[in-house]
Amino acid sequence: MTGPGATGTENSHVDGRGSHFVAANAIRNVIIKWVMHPSARWAPLLAACTGLVIAGSTWPDGPASQYALWGTLAGLSVASAAARVLHGKPQQGTADSRHVRVVGILSLFSVLATVGAWLAFQHVVTHGEVDVTGQVHTRGVQPLDDTGHRTLSLLLDAPALREPRNALRLTLAIDDHDPAGPTCLPDTSATVSLLTSGVAAQTRTVRPGDTVDFTLGARARSVRIDLLLHTAHGCRMDVRATGAVLHDM
């Protein structure tokens, strides 16, 4: 026989399961009503397009490759939102379960893709690469040689560093001053030294066309890189920055 206590426990379990079922069913009905409401039909597409407009109006610098994730998610959000709009009501005029499921999946997918695209874009804005090649200034007399004119300074001022990044990737071109004469490139190298307030001195040796990375710290207000040329006797060389990219390491 089952005692009164067991019956009460069983009833409480049934009541608990029943209340959970009622709550879940109520939430499901609310979601269905929102998804199927006429005003919600355009909401995902509006959110996706708004994200595109904001991104376009605040577009930062940097290579296109760093926007690949944002572009993929933004495209998926717009495509799924457009599919949601085009997925009209069933012909019989009732929102059957299959139709509701498809519309719900499209709406949810579009919203999640829009949020993901926005987060990806904000990551690029905060940590993406910033091309400052055109803002590198040189101080010194060129061409450089192996005797009296061996040094040159490369400078980045505060306007070029307005986007806070903690590293600089620098690519240097070292070319023969007289392209018609014998080349001195095989015998040429340079020592580059970062001299920036608040950052430990860093020295690198580069060959023509090499790329080097310097750590700038949390917030550099200006960057100065001194260059010392090493070349053969009688050679005259021109130095210029062909790439300068701020980035986070």
PDB file of C-alpha atoms in Angstrom:
ATOM      1  CA  MET A   1       0.000   0.000   0.000  1.00  0.00           C
ATOM      2  CA  THR A   2       1.022   3.543  -0.564  1.00  0.00           C
ATOM      3  CA  GLY A   3       0.821   5.797   2.432  1.00  0.00           C
ATOM      4  CA  PRO A   4      -0.643   9.288   2.494  1.00  0.00           C
ATOM      5  CA  GLY A   5       2.831  10.818   2.619  1.00  0.00           C
ATOM      6  CA  ALA A   6       3.865   9.134  -0.631  1.00  0.00           C
ATOM      7  CA  THR A   7       0.720  10.317  -2.361  1.00  0.00           C
ATOM      8  CA  GLY A   8       1.390  13.894  -1.281  1.00  0.00           C
ATOM      9  CA  THR A   9       4.969  13.754  -2.565  1.00  0.00           C
ATOM     10  CA  GLU A  10       3.830  12.347  -5.899  1.00  0.00           C
ATOM     11  CA  ASN A  11       1.212  15.061  -6.253  1.00  0.00           C
ATOM     12  CA  SER A  12       3.792  17.757  -5.493  1.00  0.00           C
ATOM     13  CA  HIS A  13       6.078  16.367  -8.212  1.00  0.00           C
ATOM     14  CA  VAL A  14       3.200  16.372 -10.679  1.00  0.00           C
ATOM     15  CA  ASP A  15       2.250  19.910  -9.692  1.00  0.00           C
ATOM     16  CA  GLY A  16       5.882  21.020 -10.080  1.00  0.00           C
ATOM     17  CA  ARG A  17       6.175  19.508 -13.528  1.00  0.00           C
ATOM     18  CA  GLY A  18       2.840  20.972 -14.469  1.00  0.00           C
ATOM     19  CA  SER A  19       3.808  24.486 -13.378  1.00  0.00           C
ATOM     20  CA  HIS A  20       7.082  24.286 -15.313  1.00  0.00           C
ATOM     21  CA  PHE A  21       5.197  23.115 -18.387  1.00  0.00           C
ATOM     22  CA  VAL A  22       2.699  25.956 -18.082  1.00  0.00           C
ATOM     23  CA  ALA A  23       5.500  28.518 -17.698  1.00  0.00           C
ATOM     24  CA  ALA A  24       7.438  27.131 -20.677  1.00  0.00           C
ATOM     25  CA  ASN A  25       4.296  27.062 -22.782  1.00  0.00           C
ATOM     26  CA  ALA A  26       3.503  30.656 -21.830  1.00  0.00           C
ATOM     27  CA  ILE A  27       7.009  31.800 -22.807  1.00  0.00           C
ATOM     28  CA  ARG A  28       6.709  29.896 -26.076  1.00  0.00           C
ATOM     29  CA  ASN A  29       3.405  31.584 -26.849  1.00  0.00           C
ATOM     30  CA  VAL A  30       4.868  35.023 -26.124  1.00  0.00           C
ATOM     31  CA  ILE A  31       7.807  34.354 -28.459  1.00  0.00           C
ATOM     32  CA  ILE A  32       5.489  33.076 -31.181  1.00  0.00           C
ATOM     33  CA  LYS A  33       3.255  36.139 -30.872  1.00  0.00           C
ATOM     34  CA  TRP A  34       6.273  38.444 -31.112  1.00  0.00           C
ATOM     35  CA  VAL A  35       7.822  36.582 -34.043  1.00  0.00           C
ATOM     36  CA  MET A  36       4.552  36.476 -35.961  1.00  0.00           C
ATOM     37  CA  HIS A  37       3.526  40.046 -35.169  1.00  0.00           C
ATOM     38  CA  PRO A  38       3.471  42.188 -38.349  1.00  0.00           C
ATOM     39  CA  SER A  39       5.723  44.837 -36.791  1.00  0.00           C
ATOM     40  CA  ALA A  40       8.383  42.210 -35.964  1.00  0.00           C
ATOM     41  CA  ARG A  41       8.663  41.147 -39.585  1.00  0.00           C
ATOM     42  CA  TRP A  42      11.021  43.995 -40.431  1.00  0.00           C
ATOM     43  CA  ALA A  43      12.797  44.293 -37.067  1.00  0.00           C
ATOM     44  CA  PRO A  44      15.763  41.958 -37.816  1.00  0.00           C
ATOM     45  CA  LEU A  45      16.380  43.587 -41.207  1.00  0.00           C
ATOM     46  CA  LEU A  46      16.181  47.055 -39.656  1.00  0.00           C
ATOM     47  CA  ALA A  47      18.701  46.061 -36.972  1.00  0.00           C
ATOM     48  CA  ALA A  48      21.086  44.557 -39.552  1.00  0.00           C
ATOM     49  CA  CYS A  49      20.913  47.625 -41.820  1.00  0.00           C
ATOM     50  CA  THR A  50      21.381  49.966 -38.864  1.00  0.00           C
ATOM     51  CA  GLY A  51      24.554  48.102 -37.935  1.00  0.00           C
ATOM     52  CA  LEU A  52      25.850  48.481 -41.500  1.00  0.00           C
ATOM     53  CA  VAL A  53      25.148  52.216 -41.533  1.00  0.00           C
ATOM     54  CA  ILE A  54      26.896  52.774 -38.196  1.00  0.00           C
ATOM     55  CA  ALA A  55      29.892  50.698 -39.297  1.00  0.00           C
ATOM     56  CA  GLY A  56      30.143  52.605 -42.567  1.00  0.00           C
ATOM     57  CA  SER A  57      30.035  55.980 -40.829  1.00  0.00           C
ATOM     58  CA  THR A  58      32.733  55.044 -38.286  1.00  0.00           C
ATOM     59  CA  TRP A  59      34.975  52.951 -40.550  1.00  0.00           C
ATOM     60  CA  PRO A  60      38.574  52.893 -39.202  1.00  0.00           C
ATOM     61  CA  ASP A  61      41.800  52.412 -41.143  1.00  0.00           C
ATOM     62  CA  GLY A  62      43.614  49.151 -41.684  1.00  0.00           C
ATOM     63  CA  PRO A  63      43.805  46.225 -44.109  1.00  0.00           C
ATOM     64  CA  ALA A  64      40.573  44.772 -45.452  1.00  0.00           C
ATOM     65  CA  SER A  65      41.486  41.282 -44.212  1.00  0.00           C
ATOM     66  CA  GLN A  66      40.819  42.244 -40.591  1.00  0.00           C
ATOM     67  CA  TYR A  67      37.161  42.890 -41.461  1.00  0.00           C
ATOM     68  CA  ALA A  68      36.563  39.366 -42.813  1.00  0.00           C
ATOM     69  CA  LEU A  69      34.657  38.131 -39.753  1.00  0.00           C
ATOM     70  CA  TRP A  70      32.579  41.296 -39.564  1.00  0.00           C
ATOM     71  CA  GLY A  71      31.749  41.111 -43.275  1.00  0.00           C
ATOM     72  CA  THR A  72      30.734  37.460 -43.057  1.00  0.00           C
ATOM     73  CA  LEU A  73      28.459  37.972 -40.060  1.00  0.00           C
ATOM     74  CA  ALA A  74      26.983  41.184 -41.465  1.00  0.00           C
ATOM     75  CA  GLY A  75      26.196  39.449 -44.747  1.00  0.00           C
ATOM     76  CA  LEU A  76      24.558  36.535 -42.948  1.00  0.00           C
ATOM     77  CA  SER A  77      22.500  38.872 -40.777  1.00  0.00           C
ATOM     78  CA  VAL A  78      21.159  40.800 -43.777  1.00  0.00           C
ATOM     79  CA  ALA A  79      20.506  37.640 -45.806  1.00  0.00           C
ATOM     80  CA  SER A  80      18.629  35.872 -43.017  1.00  0.00           C
ATOM     81  CA  ALA A  81      16.670  39.025 -42.175  1.00  0.00           C
ATOM     82  CA  ALA A  82      15.687  39.434 -45.823  1.00  0.00           C
ATOM     83  CA  ALA A  83      14.626  35.787 -45.936  1.00  0.00           C
ATOM     84  CA  ARG A  84      12.522  36.433 -42.836  1.00  0.00           C
ATOM     85  CA  VAL A  85      10.753  39.306 -44.589  1.00  0.00           C
ATOM     86  CA  LEU A  86      10.156  37.289 -47.753  1.00  0.00           C
ATOM     87  CA  HIS A  87       8.887  34.282 -45.832  1.00  0.00           C
ATOM     88  CA  GLY A  88       5.223  35.293 -45.803  1.00  0.00           C
ATOM     89  CA  LYS A  89       2.266  33.728 -44.085  1.00  0.00           C
ATOM     90  CA  PRO A  90       1.043  30.269 -45.117  1.00  0.00           C
ATOM     91  CA  GLN A  91      -1.533  30.267 -47.875  1.00  0.00           C
ATOM     92  CA  GLN A  92      -4.273  29.016 -45.560  1.00  0.00           C
ATOM     93  CA  GLY A  93      -3.752  32.118 -43.434  1.00  0.00           C
ATOM     94  CA  THR A  94      -2.826  30.312 -40.231  1.00  0.00           C
ATOM     95  CA  ALA A  95       0.566  30.253 -38.567  1.00  0.00           C
ATOM     96  CA  ASP A  96       1.218  26.504 -38.543  1.00  0.00           C
ATOM     97  CA  SER A  97       4.045  25.066 -36.452  1.00  0.00           C
ATOM     98  CA  ARG A  98       6.446  24.624 -39.381  1.00  0.00           C
ATOM     99  CA  HIS A  99       5.994  28.201 -40.541  1.00  0.00           C
ATOM    100  CA  VAL A 100       6.465  29.523 -37.013  1.00  0.00           C
ATOM    101  CA  ARG A 101       9.603  27.413 -36.604  1.00  0.00           C
ATOM    102  CA  VAL A 102      11.168  28.690 -39.838  1.00  0.00           C
ATOM    103  CA  VAL A 103      10.339  32.313 -39.068  1.00  0.00           C
ATOM    104  CA  GLY A 104      11.637  31.964 -35.527  1.00  0.00           C
ATOM    105  CA  ILE A 105      14.919  30.409 -36.658  1.00  0.00           C
ATOM    106  CA  LEU A 106      15.483  33.096 -39.293  1.00  0.00           C
ATOM    107  CA  SER A 107      14.713  35.887 -36.827  1.00  0.00           C
ATOM    108  CA  LEU A 108      16.933  34.457 -34.099  1.00  0.00           C
ATOM    109  CA  PHE A 109      19.788  33.733 -36.509  1.00  0.00           C
ATOM    110  CA  SER A 110      19.650  37.254 -37.939  1.00  0.00           C
ATOM    111  CA  VAL A 111      19.660  38.884 -34.509  1.00  0.00           C
ATOM    112  CA  LEU A 112      22.577  36.744 -33.308  1.00  0.00           C
ATOM    113  CA  ALA A 113      24.535  37.439 -36.513  1.00  0.00           C
ATOM    114  CA  THR A 114      23.894  41.173 -36.133  1.00  0.00           C
ATOM    115  CA  VAL A 115      25.168  41.133 -32.552  1.00  0.00           C
ATOM    116  CA  GLY A 116      28.192  39.063 -33.582  1.00  0.00           C
ATOM    117  CA  ALA A 117      28.980  41.430 -36.455  1.00  0.00           C
ATOM    118  CA  TRP A 118      28.780  44.426 -34.142  1.00  0.00           C
ATOM    119  CA  LEU A 119      31.129  42.818 -31.609  1.00  0.00           C
ATOM    120  CA  ALA A 120      33.573  41.867 -34.379  1.00  0.00           C
ATOM    121  CA  PHE A 121      33.536  45.424 -35.715  1.00  0.00           C
ATOM    122  CA  GLN A 122      34.116  46.903 -32.265  1.00  0.00           C
ATOM    123  CA  HIS A 123      37.081  44.562 -31.799  1.00  0.00           C
ATOM    124  CA  VAL A 124      38.623  45.907 -35.011  1.00  0.00           C
ATOM    125  CA  VAL A 125      37.962  49.493 -33.910  1.00  0.00           C
ATOM    126  CA  THR A 126      39.667  48.856 -30.564  1.00  0.00           C
ATOM    127  CA  HIS A 127      42.466  46.473 -31.531  1.00  0.00           C
ATOM    128  CA  GLY A 128      42.708  46.476 -35.333  1.00  0.00           C
ATOM    129  CA  GLU A 129      45.715  47.530 -37.379  1.00  0.00           C
ATOM    130  CA  VAL A 130      46.103  51.213 -38.276  1.00  0.00           C
ATOM    131  CA  ASP A 131      48.186  52.157 -41.315  1.00  0.00           C
ATOM    132  CA  VAL A 132      50.291  55.262 -40.575  1.00  0.00           C
ATOM    133  CA  THR A 133      52.798  54.902 -43.410  1.00  0.00           C
ATOM    134  CA  GLY A 134      51.942  58.288 -44.855  1.00  0.00           C
ATOM    135  CA  GLN A 135      52.518  59.972 -41.498  1.00  0.00           C
ATOM    136  CA  VAL A 136      56.136  58.873 -41.007  1.00  0.00           C
ATOM    137  CA  HIS A 137      58.473  61.881 -41.171  1.00  0.00           C
ATOM    138  CA  THR A 138      62.213  61.718 -41.747  1.00  0.00           C
ATOM    139  CA  ARG A 139      64.837  63.968 -40.200  1.00  0.00           C
ATOM    140  CA  GLY A 140      68.300  64.025 -41.703  1.00  0.00           C
ATOM    141  CA  VAL A 141      70.159  64.520 -44.962  1.00  0.00           C
ATOM    142  CA  GLN A 142      69.893  61.992 -47.764  1.00  0.00           C
ATOM    143  CA  PRO A 143      71.435  60.154 -49.511  1.00  0.00           C
ATOM    144  CA  LEU A 144      73.236  58.307 -46.741  1.00  0.00           C
ATOM    145  CA  ASP A 145      76.746  56.948 -47.159  1.00  0.00           C
ATOM    146  CA  ASP A 146      79.432  55.148 -45.195  1.00  0.00           C
ATOM    147  CA  THR A 147      81.197  58.249 -43.891  1.00  0.00           C
ATOM    148  CA  GLY A 148      79.721  61.633 -43.038  1.00  0.00           C
ATOM    149  CA  HIS A 149      76.000  61.021 -43.493  1.00  0.00           C
ATOM    150  CA  ARG A 150      75.164  57.674 -41.933  1.00  0.00           C
ATOM    151  CA  THR A 151      72.238  58.558 -39.665  1.00  0.00           C
ATOM    152  CA  LEU A 152      68.568  59.326 -40.144  1.00  0.00           C
ATOM    153  CA  SER A 153      65.562  59.634 -37.814  1.00  0.00           C
ATOM    154  CA  LEU A 154      62.039  58.381 -38.503  1.00  0.00           C
ATOM    155  CA  LEU A 155      59.324  60.172 -36.542  1.00  0.00           C
ATOM    156  CA  LEU A 156      55.657  59.645 -35.717  1.00  0.00           C
ATOM    157  CA  ASP A 157      53.892  62.536 -33.995  1.00  0.00           C
ATOM    158  CA  ALA A 158      50.845  62.568 -31.714  1.00  0.00           C
ATOM    159  CA  PRO A 159      48.210  62.841 -34.502  1.00  0.00           C
ATOM    160  CA  ALA A 160      49.466  59.571 -36.004  1.00  0.00           C
ATOM    161  CA  LEU A 161      49.176  57.879 -32.604  1.00  0.00           C
ATOM    162  CA  ARG A 162      45.642  58.987 -31.752  1.00  0.00           C
ATOM    163  CA  GLU A 163      44.498  55.347 -31.949  1.00  0.00           C
ATOM    164  CA  PRO A 164      46.075  53.626 -28.915  1.00  0.00           C
ATOM    165  CA  ARG A 165      48.085  50.565 -29.964  1.00  0.00           C
ATOM    166  CA  ASN A 166      51.008  48.933 -28.187  1.00  0.00           C
ATOM    167  CA  ALA A 167      53.258  48.022 -31.130  1.00  0.00           C
ATOM    168  CA  LEU A 168      54.597  49.376 -34.420  1.00  0.00           C
ATOM    169  CA  ARG A 169      55.407  47.248 -37.466  1.00  0.00           C
ATOM    170  CA  LEU A 170      57.897  49.079 -39.679  1.00  0.00           C
ATOM    171  CA  THR A 171      59.092  48.151 -43.172  1.00  0.00           C
ATOM    172  CA  LEU A 172      62.083  49.998 -44.612  1.00  0.00           C
ATOM    173  CA  ALA A 173      63.212  50.335 -48.202  1.00  0.00           C
ATOM    174  CA  ILE A 174      66.937  50.988 -48.680  1.00  0.00           C
ATOM    175  CA  ASP A 175      67.693  51.733 -52.323  1.00  0.00           C
ATOM    176  CA  ASP A 176      70.682  52.769 -54.399  1.00  0.00           C
ATOM    177  CA  HIS A 177      70.710  56.525 -54.835  1.00  0.00           C
ATOM    178  CA  ASP A 178      71.911  56.023 -58.410  1.00  0.00           C
ATOM    179  CA  PRO A 179      69.928  53.149 -59.935  1.00  0.00           C
ATOM    180  CA  ALA A 180      72.083  53.282 -63.069  1.00  0.00           C
ATOM    181  CA  GLY A 181      75.292  52.498 -61.187  1.00  0.00           C
ATOM    182  CA  PRO A 182      76.484  49.272 -59.550  1.00  0.00           C
ATOM    183  CA  THR A 183      74.164  48.142 -56.780  1.00  0.00           C
ATOM    184  CA  CYS A 184      75.257  48.304 -53.158  1.00  0.00           C
ATOM    185  CA  LEU A 185      72.294  46.379 -51.743  1.00  0.00           C
ATOM    186  CA  PRO A 186      74.195  43.141 -50.940  1.00  0.00           C
ATOM    187  CA  ASP A 187      76.617  45.102 -48.735  1.00  0.00           C
ATOM    188  CA  THR A 188      74.000  47.275 -47.048  1.00  0.00           C
ATOM    189  CA  SER A 189      72.185  46.948 -43.741  1.00  0.00           C
ATOM    190  CA  ALA A 190      70.988  49.304 -41.047  1.00  0.00           C
ATOM    191  CA  THR A 191      70.705  49.425 -37.281  1.00  0.00           C
ATOM    192  CA  VAL A 192      67.387  50.902 -36.141  1.00  0.00           C
ATOM    193  CA  SER A 193      66.813  51.959 -32.536  1.00  0.00           C
ATOM    194  CA  LEU A 194      63.521  52.940 -30.922  1.00  0.00           C
ATOM    195  CA  LEU A 195      63.971  55.978 -28.672  1.00  0.00           C
ATOM    196  CA  THR A 196      60.601  56.802 -27.137  1.00  0.00           C
ATOM    197  CA  SER A 197      59.848  58.305 -23.741  1.00  0.00           C
ATOM    198  CA  GLY A 198      58.572  55.746 -21.251  1.00  0.00           C
ATOM    199  CA  VAL A 199      59.577  52.754 -23.391  1.00  0.00           C
ATOM    200  CA  ALA A 200      62.738  50.683 -23.057  1.00  0.00           C
ATOM    201  CA  ALA A 201      65.228  51.233 -25.878  1.00  0.00           C
ATOM    202  CA  GLN A 202      64.980  48.591 -28.602  1.00  0.00           C
ATOM    203  CA  THR A 203      67.545  47.937 -31.322  1.00  0.00           C
ATOM    204  CA  ARG A 204      67.171  45.853 -34.471  1.00  0.00           C
ATOM    205  CA  THR A 205      69.355  45.146 -37.502  1.00  0.00           C
ATOM    206  CA  VAL A 206      67.560  45.174 -40.849  1.00  0.00           C
ATOM    207  CA  ARG A 207      68.360  44.478 -44.453  1.00  0.00           C
ATOM    208  CA  PRO A 208      66.718  46.345 -47.361  1.00  0.00           C
ATOM    209  CA  GLY A 209      63.002  45.531 -47.386  1.00  0.00           C
ATOM    210  CA  ASP A 210      62.967  43.943 -43.923  1.00  0.00           C
ATOM    211  CA  THR A 211      60.103  44.412 -41.471  1.00  0.00           C
ATOM    212  CA  VAL A 212      60.645  44.908 -37.740  1.00  0.00           C
ATOM    213  CA  ASP A 213      58.321  45.174 -34.751  1.00  0.00           C
ATOM    214  CA  PHE A 214      58.750  47.604 -31.882  1.00  0.00           C
ATOM    215  CA  THR A 215      56.851  47.576 -28.598  1.00  0.00           C
ATOM    216  CA  LEU A 216      55.401  50.997 -27.808  1.00  0.00           C
ATOM    217  CA  GLY A 217      53.779  50.409 -24.450  1.00  0.00           C
ATOM    218  CA  ALA A 218      50.306  51.401 -23.367  1.00  0.00           C
ATOM    219  CA  ARG A 219      50.194  54.985 -24.607  1.00  0.00           C
ATOM    220  CA  ALA A 220      53.061  56.471 -26.637  1.00  0.00           C
ATOM    221  CA  ARG A 221      52.720  60.172 -27.436  1.00  0.00           C
ATOM    222  CA  SER A 222      55.458  60.206 -30.061  1.00  0.00           C
ATOM    223  CA  VAL A 223      57.811  57.734 -31.706  1.00  0.00           C
ATOM    224  CA  ARG A 224      61.410  58.301 -32.734  1.00  0.00           C
ATOM    225  CA  ILE A 225      63.477  55.665 -34.499  1.00  0.00           C
ATOM    226  CA  ASP A 226      67.134  56.390 -35.229  1.00  0.00           C
ATOM    227  CA  LEU A 227      68.770  54.638 -38.178  1.00  0.00           C
ATOM    228  CA  LEU A 228      72.484  54.004 -38.665  1.00  0.00           C
ATOM    229  CA  LEU A 229      73.460  52.845 -42.158  1.00  0.00           C
ATOM    230  CA  HIS A 230      76.128  50.219 -42.836  1.00  0.00           C
ATOM    231  CA  THR A 231      77.253  50.032 -46.455  1.00  0.00           C
ATOM    232  CA  ALA A 232      80.332  49.647 -48.640  1.00  0.00           C
ATOM    233  CA  HIS A 233      82.799  52.443 -49.281  1.00  0.00           C
ATOM    234  CA  GLY A 234      81.575  54.898 -51.887  1.00  0.00           C
ATOM    235  CA  CYS A 235      77.953  53.739 -51.773  1.00  0.00           C
ATOM    236  CA  ARG A 236      75.138  56.247 -51.462  1.00  0.00           C
ATOM    237  CA  MET A 237      71.716  55.017 -50.344  1.00  0.00           C
ATOM    238  CA  ASP A 238      68.178  56.363 -49.941  1.00  0.00           C
ATOM    239  CA  VAL A 239      65.995  55.217 -47.041  1.00  0.00           C
ATOM    240  CA  ARG A 240      62.211  55.456 -46.738  1.00  0.00           C
ATOM    241  CA  ALA A 241      59.416  53.768 -44.832  1.00  0.00           C
ATOM    242  CA  THR A 242      57.264  51.664 -47.142  1.00  0.00           C
ATOM    243  CA  GLY A 243      55.073  50.377 -44.336  1.00  0.00           C
ATOM    244  CA  ALA A 244      54.211  51.569 -40.844  1.00  0.00           C
ATOM    245  CA  VAL A 245      51.349  49.844 -39.058  1.00  0.00           C
ATOM    246  CA  LEU A 246      50.183  50.324 -35.484  1.00  0.00           C
ATOM    247  CA  HIS A 247      48.765  47.169 -33.928  1.00  0.00           C
ATOM    248  CA  ASP A 248      48.236  45.331 -30.658  1.00  0.00           C
ATOM    249  CA  MET A 249      50.566  42.459 -29.846  1.00  0.00           C
TER     250      MET A 249
END
